[in-house]
Amino acid sequence: MLTIKGQSISSELAIGTIRYYRHIKNIIHDAVAADTDAELARYRSAYRKCMDQLQHLHDKTLRQLSAEEADIFEMHRMLLADSQFHNAIETSIMQEHKTAEYAVYSVGQKLWERFINMEDPYLQARGADIQDVMNRLLFVLSGKNESALDNITEPFIVMAQDLSPSETVQMNTSRLLGFITREGSPYSHTAILAKTMSIPALMHIDIDENWDGHLAIIDGKNQCLYIDPDEALIRKYQAEINSDKKKREALQAIRDLPAITQDGHEVKLYANINTPSDITAAISQGAEGIGLFRSEFLYLNVHEYPDEEVQYSIYRSVLERMPDRHIVIRTLDLGTDKRSPYLALEPEENPALGYRAIRICLNQPELFKVQLRALLRAAAHGSLHILLPMIISVQEIRRVKELLAVCKKELTDEGTPYGNPILGIMIETPAAAVMADELAAEADFFSIGTNDLAQYTLALDRNNARLHTFYDPHHPALIRLIGMTAEAAHRHNIPVCICGESGADLTLTKTFLSMGIDALSVAPSALLPLKQAIRGTTLDSAGK
Ligand code: PEP
Ligand code: MG
């Protein structure tokens, strides 16, 4: 048994088999094939091997687990055999002379894009199965990893050198138990995605490819990983997992109670979501609304920017799943670690200080207007709040208001119904916090993004694992900026929410409540522990 220390993102635990994740870009070397017939033969052989693997996995799961769990492999066989998928790959090889890997990847990606843009959450979730089938074909084509895949019938722990947000968002969450990576940091978007999925992640682990297929325990509480744990340790952790589950279930008792301190100070508790499917967890954890929907995650891996109709139907479905609730949708916050193929962003020396978020949107108004029109139309179906990321000046808000006015005029002229969303801004740069008074005069609400506010105030790259010990969410400069922002918001009678990771940090809850923060927006799994902490808090006499 091996014990290795890492950096944890949460206190969650997991026991499962490790599956080594190879980056797809390392598998696809060439797009054009030298010998089309040979490529077709390679693809057909990989196809048959995958079919056999899936049959084997199905039978094994049926014997060892249940018919329900075995069904997933039957469904993957059907996807693989689907004539649309299979024929499109063969056509790409035969007529476009692509390599088998390239054909599988490009056809798989296109199909995935179609699925994730579907309105029905069930069909949307099938996108992850397409990814699984595509990856299986790619791994078999690469000649690697067959045996490891063959041995894993149950949910697994993903091990990788590093995981980008776009890779993470594509993972099939139904069988994902946790992540272990060499790179990454607890404030990266990959860590945020893992928290929303409610799975543990250990970073800074000196991973070894030979662990592929081995049993492991992730202990997020003590920040360590066990490889090949003995029976006694497995039993101990299994008991702890069960007891954590019971504690979580017991918290359901406060689900519908208000988040109010002992002495009567009430705050709103909202959920942060990355895809519409996260709403199920938000509702089950008693979210009073959605405080931050990071809309860019929906479109991270797509090759074409989603059109207005696609965006409208997704935003509308979010509003309709939580009728009459407060819903905040943030406009595209791409750039830095969130890179999308359709934007073809050029490499930058300092991407976090570069072309990102509102800067891209204001520079490409035609692209931004598609999202604004979709949001305006969705606003007719509920209480929609639009949130602008990375604002540093009054002029930026005014420019967005002008674009909104243009979009409204277009919609009126076309006779298309729309609503009047509330317009707020993220306070996530020191410039915005210092100028909060001026910005509050232009915005309807503030939402403080402590992840970026810490990054820019402390001059520390939030994605750099080596800086983790310096990245201090309690730093007095940061707390002072948050306090100044709250005071400015209240001077102008607008509400202020905290939607960065610090919102879920129970050691800061009393400080935030004392500042008069109106709402906290956190990952769904953090909602009830936070509510419990608030309900147990007493602020001192002056409401502080
Ligand atoms: C933040 O910066 O705190 C925030 C909520 O936005 P993101 O983490 O998506 O950058
Ligand atoms: Mg941010």
Coordinates of C-alpha atoms and ligand atoms in Angstrom, one line a residue:
M1 CA 0.0 0.0 0.0
L2 CA 1.3 3.5 -0.9
T3 CA 0.3 6.7 0.9
I4 CA 0.9 10.0 -1.0
K5 CA 0.2 13.6 0.1
G6 CA -1.6 16.0 -2.2
Q7 CA -3.6 19.2 -2.3
S8 CA -7.3 18.7 -1.8
I9 CA -10.2 20.8 -3.0
S10 CA -12.8 19.6 -0.5
S11 CA -13.3 17.2 2.4
E12 CA -14.9 14.5 0.3
L13 CA -13.8 10.9 0.2
A14 CA -13.8 8.2 -2.6
I15 CA -12.9 4.6 -3.0
G16 CA -12.5 3.3 -6.6
T17 CA -10.4 2.0 -9.4
I18 CA -8.0 4.4 -11.1
R19 CA -8.4 5.1 -14.8
Y20 CA -5.5 6.9 -16.5
Y21 CA -6.8 9.7 -18.7
R22 CA -4.7 10.4 -21.8
H23 CA -5.2 13.7 -23.5
I24 CA -6.9 13.2 -26.8
K25 CA -4.7 15.7 -28.5
N26 CA -1.7 13.3 -27.7
I27 CA -3.5 10.5 -29.6
I28 CA -4.4 12.3 -32.8
H29 CA -1.2 13.0 -34.7
D30 CA -2.2 13.3 -38.3
A31 CA -5.4 14.4 -40.0
V32 CA -4.7 13.1 -43.5
A33 CA -4.0 9.4 -44.1
A34 CA -1.4 8.0 -46.5
D35 CA -3.3 4.8 -47.2
T36 CA -7.1 5.1 -47.0
D37 CA -7.7 1.3 -47.3
A38 CA -5.4 0.7 -44.4
E39 CA -7.1 3.3 -42.3
L40 CA -10.5 1.9 -43.0
A41 CA -9.2 -1.6 -41.9
R42 CA -7.8 -0.1 -38.7
Y43 CA -11.0 1.6 -37.9
R44 CA -13.1 -1.6 -38.6
S45 CA -10.8 -3.6 -36.4
A46 CA -11.0 -1.1 -33.6
Y47 CA -14.8 -1.0 -34.0
R48 CA -15.0 -4.8 -33.6
K49 CA -12.6 -4.7 -30.6
C50 CA -14.7 -2.0 -28.9
M51 CA -17.9 -4.0 -29.6
D52 CA -16.3 -7.1 -28.0
Q53 CA -15.0 -5.0 -25.0
L54 CA -18.4 -3.6 -24.4
Q55 CA -20.1 -7.0 -24.6
H56 CA -17.5 -8.3 -22.1
L57 CA -18.1 -5.4 -19.8
H58 CA -21.8 -5.7 -20.0
D59 CA -21.7 -9.5 -19.1
K60 CA -19.2 -8.9 -16.3
T61 CA -21.2 -6.0 -14.8
L62 CA -24.3 -8.1 -15.0
R63 CA -22.6 -10.9 -13.1
Q64 CA -20.9 -8.7 -10.5
L65 CA -23.3 -5.8 -10.1
S66 CA -26.8 -5.3 -11.5
A67 CA -28.7 -5.2 -14.8
E68 CA -29.2 -1.5 -14.3
E69 CA -25.4 -0.8 -14.2
A70 CA -24.8 -3.3 -17.1
D71 CA -27.3 -1.4 -19.3
I72 CA -24.8 1.5 -19.8
F73 CA -22.5 -0.8 -21.8
E74 CA -25.4 -2.0 -23.9
M75 CA -26.3 1.6 -24.6
H76 CA -22.6 2.3 -25.6
R77 CA -22.8 -0.6 -28.0
M78 CA -25.9 0.9 -29.5
L79 CA -24.2 4.3 -29.9
L80 CA -21.2 2.7 -31.5
A81 CA -23.3 0.7 -33.9
D82 CA -25.5 3.7 -34.7
S83 CA -25.4 4.0 -38.5
Q84 CA -25.2 7.8 -38.4
F85 CA -22.0 7.7 -36.2
H86 CA -20.5 4.6 -37.9
N87 CA -21.2 5.7 -41.5
A88 CA -20.0 9.2 -40.9
I89 CA -16.6 7.9 -39.7
E90 CA -16.3 5.5 -42.6
T91 CA -17.2 8.3 -45.1
S92 CA -14.7 10.7 -43.5
I93 CA -12.0 8.0 -44.0
M94 CA -13.0 6.9 -47.5
Q95 CA -14.0 10.2 -49.1
E96 CA -12.0 12.8 -47.2
H97 CA -9.0 10.5 -46.7
K98 CA -8.8 11.2 -43.0
T99 CA -6.9 9.0 -40.5
A100 CA -9.1 6.7 -38.4
E101 CA -8.3 8.8 -35.2
Y102 CA -9.1 12.1 -36.8
A103 CA -12.4 10.7 -38.3
V104 CA -13.5 9.3 -35.0
Y105 CA -12.6 12.5 -33.1
S106 CA -14.3 14.9 -35.6
V107 CA -17.5 12.9 -36.0
G108 CA -17.6 12.2 -32.2
Q109 CA -17.2 15.9 -31.4
K110 CA -19.9 17.0 -33.8
L111 CA -22.3 14.5 -32.4
W112 CA -21.5 15.5 -28.9
E113 CA -22.1 19.2 -29.8
R114 CA -25.6 18.2 -31.1
F115 CA -26.4 16.4 -27.8
I116 CA -25.2 19.0 -25.4
N117 CA -27.3 21.6 -27.1
M118 CA -30.5 19.6 -26.7
E119 CA -33.1 21.0 -24.4
D120 CA -34.0 17.7 -22.8
P121 CA -31.7 17.1 -19.8
Y122 CA -31.7 13.3 -20.4
L123 CA -30.5 13.8 -24.0
Q124 CA -28.0 16.4 -23.0
A125 CA -26.5 13.9 -20.6
R126 CA -26.1 11.4 -23.4
G127 CA -23.3 13.7 -24.7
A128 CA -21.0 12.3 -22.1
D129 CA -21.8 8.8 -23.4
I130 CA -20.8 9.8 -26.9
Q131 CA -17.5 11.0 -25.4
D132 CA -17.0 7.7 -23.7
V133 CA -17.6 5.8 -26.9
M134 CA -15.3 8.1 -28.8
N135 CA -12.5 7.8 -26.2
R136 CA -12.8 4.0 -26.2
L137 CA -12.3 3.9 -30.0
L138 CA -9.4 6.3 -29.8
F139 CA -7.7 4.4 -27.0
V140 CA -8.1 1.1 -28.9
L141 CA -6.8 2.8 -32.1
S142 CA -3.7 4.0 -30.1
G143 CA -3.1 0.5 -29.0
K144 CA -3.0 1.5 -25.4
N145 CA -5.0 1.0 -22.3
E146 CA -7.3 -1.8 -23.5
S147 CA -6.7 -4.0 -20.6
A148 CA -7.2 -1.3 -18.0
L149 CA -10.4 -0.2 -19.6
D150 CA -11.5 -3.8 -19.7
N151 CA -11.1 -4.3 -16.0
I152 CA -13.2 -1.3 -15.0
T153 CA -16.9 -1.9 -14.8
E154 CA -17.7 0.3 -11.9
P155 CA -17.4 4.0 -11.2
F156 CA -13.8 5.1 -11.3
I157 CA -11.2 7.7 -10.3
V158 CA -9.7 9.6 -13.1
M159 CA -5.9 10.1 -13.0
A160 CA -4.3 12.7 -15.3
Q161 CA -1.3 14.8 -15.7
D162 CA -3.6 17.8 -15.8
L163 CA -7.2 18.4 -16.7
S164 CA -8.5 21.5 -18.5
P165 CA -12.0 22.8 -17.8
S166 CA -13.0 21.7 -21.3
E167 CA -11.9 18.2 -20.6
T168 CA -13.5 18.1 -17.2
V169 CA -16.9 19.4 -18.4
Q170 CA -17.0 16.6 -21.0
M171 CA -16.5 13.7 -18.4
N172 CA -19.3 11.3 -17.8
T173 CA -20.2 12.3 -14.3
S174 CA -22.4 9.3 -13.7
R175 CA -19.4 7.0 -13.3
L176 CA -16.9 9.6 -11.9
L177 CA -15.7 9.2 -8.3
G178 CA -12.9 11.7 -8.2
F179 CA -9.8 13.2 -9.8
I180 CA -6.1 12.9 -9.1
T181 CA -3.8 15.1 -11.0
R182 CA -0.2 16.2 -11.1
E183 CA -1.0 19.8 -12.0
G184 CA -3.9 22.1 -11.1
S185 CA -4.8 24.3 -8.1
P186 CA -7.8 24.4 -5.8
Y187 CA -9.0 27.7 -7.3
S188 CA -8.8 26.6 -10.9
H189 CA -12.0 26.1 -12.9
T190 CA -11.3 22.4 -13.0
A191 CA -11.5 22.3 -9.2
I192 CA -14.7 24.4 -9.3
L193 CA -16.2 21.9 -11.7
A194 CA -15.3 19.0 -9.4
K195 CA -16.9 20.8 -6.5
T196 CA -20.1 21.4 -8.4
M197 CA -20.1 17.7 -9.3
S198 CA -19.6 17.0 -5.6
I199 CA -16.5 14.8 -6.1
P200 CA -13.1 14.9 -4.4
A201 CA -10.0 15.9 -6.2
L202 CA -6.4 15.7 -5.2
M203 CA -3.8 17.8 -7.0
H204 CA -0.1 17.9 -6.9
I205 CA 0.2 14.1 -6.9
D206 CA 3.3 12.6 -8.5
I207 CA 1.1 10.3 -10.6
D208 CA 2.4 7.0 -12.0
E209 CA 0.9 5.5 -15.2
N210 CA 1.2 2.0 -13.6
W211 CA -1.5 2.8 -11.1
D212 CA -4.0 2.5 -14.0
G213 CA -6.5 -0.2 -13.0
H214 CA -5.4 -0.2 -9.3
L215 CA -7.7 0.4 -6.4
A216 CA -7.3 3.8 -4.6
I217 CA -8.8 5.8 -1.8
I218 CA -9.0 9.6 -2.0
D219 CA -9.1 11.2 1.5
G220 CA -10.0 14.9 0.9
K221 CA -10.1 15.6 4.6
N222 CA -6.5 14.6 5.2
Q223 CA -5.3 15.5 1.7
C224 CA -3.9 12.1 0.9
L225 CA -4.2 9.2 -1.5
Y226 CA -3.8 5.5 -0.8
I227 CA -2.9 3.1 -3.6
D228 CA -3.8 -0.6 -3.2
P229 CA -5.3 0.0 0.3
D230 CA -5.6 -3.0 2.6
E231 CA -9.0 -4.5 3.6
A232 CA -9.0 -2.8 7.0
L233 CA -8.4 0.6 5.5
I234 CA -11.1 0.1 2.9
R235 CA -13.6 -0.9 5.7
K236 CA -12.6 2.2 7.7
Y237 CA -13.2 4.6 4.8
Q238 CA -16.3 2.8 3.7
A239 CA -17.7 3.4 7.2
E240 CA -16.7 7.1 7.0
I241 CA -18.3 7.5 3.6
N242 CA -21.5 6.0 5.0
S243 CA -21.5 8.3 8.0
D244 CA -20.8 11.4 5.8
K245 CA -23.8 10.4 3.7
K246 CA -26.0 10.1 6.8
K247 CA -24.8 13.5 8.0
R248 CA -25.7 15.0 4.6
E249 CA -29.1 13.4 4.7
A250 CA -29.7 14.8 8.2
L251 CA -29.0 18.3 6.8
Q252 CA -32.1 17.9 4.6
A253 CA -34.1 18.8 7.7
I254 CA -33.1 22.5 7.3
R255 CA -33.4 22.5 3.5
D256 CA -36.5 24.7 3.4
L257 CA -35.7 26.8 6.4
P258 CA -34.3 30.3 5.9
A259 CA -30.6 31.1 6.2
I260 CA -31.0 33.3 9.3
T261 CA -28.6 34.0 12.2
Q262 CA -29.6 33.4 15.8
D263 CA -30.2 37.2 16.1
G264 CA -32.3 37.5 13.0
H265 CA -29.9 38.5 10.2
E266 CA -31.1 36.8 7.0
V267 CA -29.2 36.1 3.8
K268 CA -30.2 34.5 0.6
L269 CA -28.5 31.3 -0.4
Y270 CA -28.1 30.6 -4.1
A271 CA -26.3 27.9 -6.1
N272 CA -23.5 28.2 -8.6
I273 CA -24.1 26.0 -11.7
N274 CA -22.1 25.3 -14.8
T275 CA -24.6 23.4 -16.9
P276 CA -28.4 23.2 -16.7
S277 CA -28.2 19.7 -15.4
D278 CA -26.6 21.0 -12.1
I279 CA -30.1 22.5 -11.3
T280 CA -31.2 19.1 -10.0
A281 CA -28.6 19.2 -7.3
A282 CA -29.3 22.9 -6.6
I283 CA -33.0 22.2 -6.0
S284 CA -32.3 19.1 -3.9
Q285 CA -30.0 21.2 -1.6
G286 CA -32.6 23.9 -1.1
A287 CA -31.1 26.7 -3.3
E288 CA -33.3 29.8 -3.3
G289 CA -32.2 30.5 -6.8
I290 CA -29.2 30.4 -9.1
G291 CA -26.6 33.1 -8.1
L292 CA -24.2 32.3 -10.9
F293 CA -24.7 30.3 -14.1
R294 CA -21.3 30.2 -15.8
S295 CA -22.8 30.2 -19.3
E296 CA -19.4 29.7 -21.0
F297 CA -19.1 26.1 -19.7
L298 CA -21.9 25.1 -22.0
Y299 CA -20.0 26.1 -25.0
L300 CA -16.4 25.3 -24.1
N301 CA -15.8 22.4 -26.5
V302 CA -18.0 23.4 -29.4
H303 CA -16.6 24.3 -32.8
E304 CA -19.3 26.6 -33.8
Y305 CA -20.7 29.4 -31.6
P306 CA -24.2 28.3 -30.6
D307 CA -26.9 30.4 -32.4
E308 CA -29.6 32.5 -30.7
E309 CA -32.2 29.8 -30.8
V310 CA -30.0 27.2 -29.1
Q311 CA -29.0 29.7 -26.4
Y312 CA -32.5 31.0 -25.9
S313 CA -33.9 27.5 -25.3
I314 CA -31.2 26.7 -22.7
Y315 CA -31.6 29.9 -20.8
R316 CA -35.3 29.6 -20.9
S317 CA -35.2 26.0 -19.6
V318 CA -33.1 27.2 -16.6
L319 CA -35.7 29.8 -15.8
E320 CA -38.5 27.3 -16.2
R321 CA -36.9 24.7 -14.0
M322 CA -36.9 27.2 -11.1
P323 CA -40.0 29.2 -11.7
D324 CA -40.3 32.6 -9.9
R325 CA -36.8 32.2 -8.5
H326 CA -33.9 34.6 -8.7
I327 CA -31.7 33.4 -11.7
V328 CA -28.4 35.0 -12.5
I329 CA -26.8 34.1 -15.9
R330 CA -23.3 35.4 -16.4
T331 CA -22.4 36.4 -20.0
L332 CA -19.5 34.6 -21.7
D333 CA -16.4 34.6 -19.5
L334 CA -14.0 32.9 -21.9
G335 CA -10.2 33.3 -22.1
T336 CA -7.3 32.3 -19.8
D337 CA -8.0 28.6 -18.9
K338 CA -11.4 28.6 -20.6
R339 CA -10.6 28.4 -24.3
S340 CA -13.1 27.6 -26.9
P341 CA -12.3 26.2 -30.4
Y342 CA -14.8 28.7 -32.1
L343 CA -13.0 31.7 -30.7
A344 CA -9.6 30.5 -31.8
L345 CA -7.9 32.7 -29.2
E346 CA -4.3 33.5 -29.9
P347 CA -1.7 32.4 -27.3
E348 CA -0.9 35.3 -24.9
E349 CA 2.0 36.1 -22.7
N350 CA -0.3 36.9 -19.7
P351 CA -3.7 35.4 -20.5
A352 CA -5.2 36.2 -17.1
L353 CA -4.4 39.9 -17.8
G354 CA -5.4 39.5 -21.4
Y355 CA -8.2 39.1 -23.9
R356 CA -11.0 37.6 -21.8
A357 CA -14.6 37.9 -20.7
I358 CA -16.3 41.2 -21.3
R359 CA -13.3 42.4 -23.3
I360 CA -13.9 39.7 -25.9
C361 CA -17.7 40.5 -25.9
L362 CA -17.3 44.2 -26.3
N363 CA -14.7 43.7 -29.0
Q364 CA -16.9 41.3 -30.9
P365 CA -20.4 42.8 -30.6
E366 CA -21.9 40.6 -33.3
L367 CA -21.0 37.5 -31.1
F368 CA -22.1 39.2 -27.9
K369 CA -25.5 40.4 -29.4
V370 CA -26.4 36.8 -30.1
Q371 CA -26.2 36.0 -26.4
L372 CA -27.8 39.3 -25.3
R373 CA -30.8 38.7 -27.7
A374 CA -31.2 35.1 -26.4
L375 CA -31.1 36.4 -22.8
L376 CA -33.6 39.2 -23.5
R377 CA -36.0 36.7 -25.0
A378 CA -35.5 34.2 -22.1
A379 CA -36.2 37.1 -19.6
A380 CA -39.8 36.9 -20.7
H381 CA -40.0 33.6 -18.8
G382 CA -38.9 34.5 -15.3
S383 CA -36.8 36.7 -13.0
L384 CA -33.6 36.9 -15.1
H385 CA -30.5 38.7 -13.9
I386 CA -27.7 39.3 -16.4
L387 CA -24.2 39.4 -14.8
L388 CA -21.2 40.9 -16.6
P389 CA -17.8 39.5 -15.8
M390 CA -14.4 41.3 -15.4
I391 CA -15.8 44.9 -15.4
I392 CA -13.2 47.6 -14.7
S393 CA -15.0 50.7 -15.8
V394 CA -18.3 52.6 -16.0
Q395 CA -17.9 52.9 -19.7
E396 CA -18.0 49.1 -20.1
I397 CA -21.4 48.9 -18.4
R398 CA -22.8 51.8 -20.5
R399 CA -21.6 50.1 -23.7
V400 CA -23.4 46.9 -22.7
K401 CA -26.6 49.0 -22.0
E402 CA -26.3 50.5 -25.5
L403 CA -26.0 47.0 -27.0
L404 CA -29.0 45.8 -25.0
A405 CA -31.0 48.8 -26.3
V406 CA -30.1 47.9 -29.9
C407 CA -31.1 44.3 -29.3
K408 CA -34.4 45.4 -27.8
K409 CA -35.1 47.6 -30.7
E410 CA -34.4 44.8 -33.2
L411 CA -36.7 42.4 -31.2
T412 CA -39.4 45.0 -31.1
D413 CA -39.2 45.6 -34.9
E414 CA -39.3 41.9 -35.5
G415 CA -42.3 41.4 -33.1
T416 CA -40.3 39.0 -31.0
P417 CA -41.3 39.0 -27.3
Y418 CA -38.7 39.8 -24.7
G419 CA -38.4 40.7 -21.0
N420 CA -36.5 43.3 -19.1
P421 CA -33.6 41.6 -17.2
I422 CA -31.9 43.1 -14.3
L423 CA -28.3 44.0 -15.0
G424 CA -25.5 43.4 -12.5
I425 CA -21.7 43.2 -12.6
M426 CA -19.0 41.0 -11.1
I427 CA -16.6 42.8 -8.7
E428 CA -13.5 40.7 -9.4
T429 CA -10.8 43.3 -10.1
P430 CA -9.3 45.7 -7.6
A431 CA -10.3 48.5 -10.0
A432 CA -14.0 47.5 -9.7
A433 CA -13.8 47.3 -5.9
V434 CA -12.1 50.7 -5.6
M435 CA -14.6 52.2 -8.0
A436 CA -17.6 50.5 -6.5
D437 CA -19.4 53.8 -5.8
E438 CA -19.3 54.9 -9.4
L439 CA -20.2 51.4 -10.7
A440 CA -23.1 51.0 -8.2
A441 CA -24.7 54.0 -9.8
E442 CA -24.8 52.1 -13.1
A443 CA -25.5 48.5 -12.0
D444 CA -28.6 46.9 -10.4
F445 CA -26.6 44.5 -8.3
F446 CA -23.0 43.4 -7.5
S447 CA -21.7 39.9 -7.3
I448 CA -18.2 39.6 -5.8
G449 CA -16.0 37.0 -7.6
T450 CA -13.4 36.3 -4.8
N451 CA -11.5 33.9 -7.0
D452 CA -10.4 36.5 -9.4
L453 CA -10.5 39.3 -6.9
A454 CA -7.8 37.4 -4.9
Q455 CA -5.8 36.6 -8.1
Y456 CA -5.7 40.2 -9.2
T457 CA -5.3 41.8 -5.7
L458 CA -2.6 39.5 -4.5
A459 CA -1.0 39.3 -8.0
L460 CA -1.1 35.4 -7.8
D461 CA -2.1 33.2 -10.7
R462 CA -5.0 31.2 -9.4
N463 CA -4.1 28.2 -11.7
N464 CA -0.5 27.9 -10.5
A465 CA -0.2 24.9 -8.2
R466 CA 3.1 26.2 -6.8
L467 CA 1.5 29.4 -5.5
H468 CA -1.2 27.7 -3.6
T469 CA 0.4 28.4 -0.2
F470 CA 0.5 32.2 -1.0
Y471 CA -3.0 32.4 -2.3
D472 CA -4.8 33.6 0.9
P473 CA -8.5 34.2 0.8
H474 CA -8.3 35.7 4.3
H475 CA -5.7 38.3 3.2
P476 CA -6.6 41.7 4.8
A477 CA -6.4 43.5 1.5
L478 CA -9.0 41.2 0.0
I479 CA -11.3 41.4 3.0
R480 CA -11.0 45.2 3.0
L481 CA -11.9 45.4 -0.7
I482 CA -15.0 43.1 -0.1
G483 CA -16.1 45.4 2.8
M484 CA -15.6 48.5 0.7
T485 CA -17.7 47.0 -2.1
A486 CA -20.5 46.0 0.3
E487 CA -20.6 49.5 1.8
A488 CA -20.7 51.2 -1.7
A489 CA -23.5 48.8 -2.8
H490 CA -25.6 49.6 0.3
R491 CA -25.0 53.4 -0.1
H492 CA -26.6 53.0 -3.5
N493 CA -29.3 50.6 -2.3
I494 CA -28.3 47.7 -4.5
P495 CA -27.8 44.1 -3.2
V496 CA -24.4 42.5 -3.1
C497 CA -23.7 38.7 -3.3
I498 CA -20.5 36.7 -3.0
C499 CA -20.2 34.1 -5.7
G500 CA -16.5 33.1 -5.5
E501 CA -15.3 30.1 -3.6
S502 CA -14.8 32.1 -0.4
G503 CA -18.6 32.2 -0.1
A504 CA -18.5 28.6 1.0
D505 CA -15.6 29.1 3.4
L506 CA -17.2 28.7 6.8
T507 CA -14.3 30.5 8.5
L508 CA -15.3 33.7 6.6
T509 CA -19.1 33.4 7.0
K510 CA -19.4 35.6 10.1
T511 CA -17.1 38.3 8.5
F512 CA -19.3 38.4 5.4
L513 CA -22.5 38.5 7.4
S514 CA -21.1 41.3 9.5
M515 CA -20.4 43.3 6.4
G516 CA -24.1 43.0 5.5
I517 CA -23.6 40.8 2.5
D518 CA -27.1 40.1 1.1
A519 CA -26.5 36.7 -0.5
L520 CA -24.0 33.9 -0.9
S521 CA -23.8 31.7 -4.0
V522 CA -22.0 28.4 -3.7
A523 CA -21.7 25.0 -5.2
P524 CA -24.9 23.0 -4.5
S525 CA -23.1 20.5 -2.2
A526 CA -21.9 23.5 0.0
L527 CA -25.4 25.0 0.5
L528 CA -26.7 23.0 3.5
P529 CA -23.5 23.1 5.5
L530 CA -23.4 26.8 4.9
K531 CA -27.0 27.3 6.0
Q532 CA -26.3 25.2 9.1
A533 CA -23.4 27.5 10.0
I534 CA -25.4 30.6 9.4
R535 CA -28.3 29.4 11.6
G536 CA -25.8 28.7 14.4
T537 CA -24.2 32.2 14.2
T538 CA -24.8 35.2 16.4
L539 CA -23.6 38.6 15.2
D540 CA -22.6 41.0 17.9
S541 CA -24.8 43.9 19.2
A542 CA -24.3 46.3 16.3
G543 CA -25.3 43.6 13.8
K544 CA -21.5 43.0 13.5
Ligands
PEP1 C1 -14.7 34.5 -9.4 O1 -13.8 34.9 -10.0 O2 -14.7 34.4 -8.1 C2 -15.9 33.9 -10.0 C3 -16.9 33.5 -9.4 O3 -15.8 33.6 -11.4 P1 -14.9 32.5 -12.0 O4 -14.4 31.6 -10.9 O5 -15.7 31.7 -13.0 O6 -13.7 33.2 -12.6
MG2 MG -14.0 35.2 -12.2

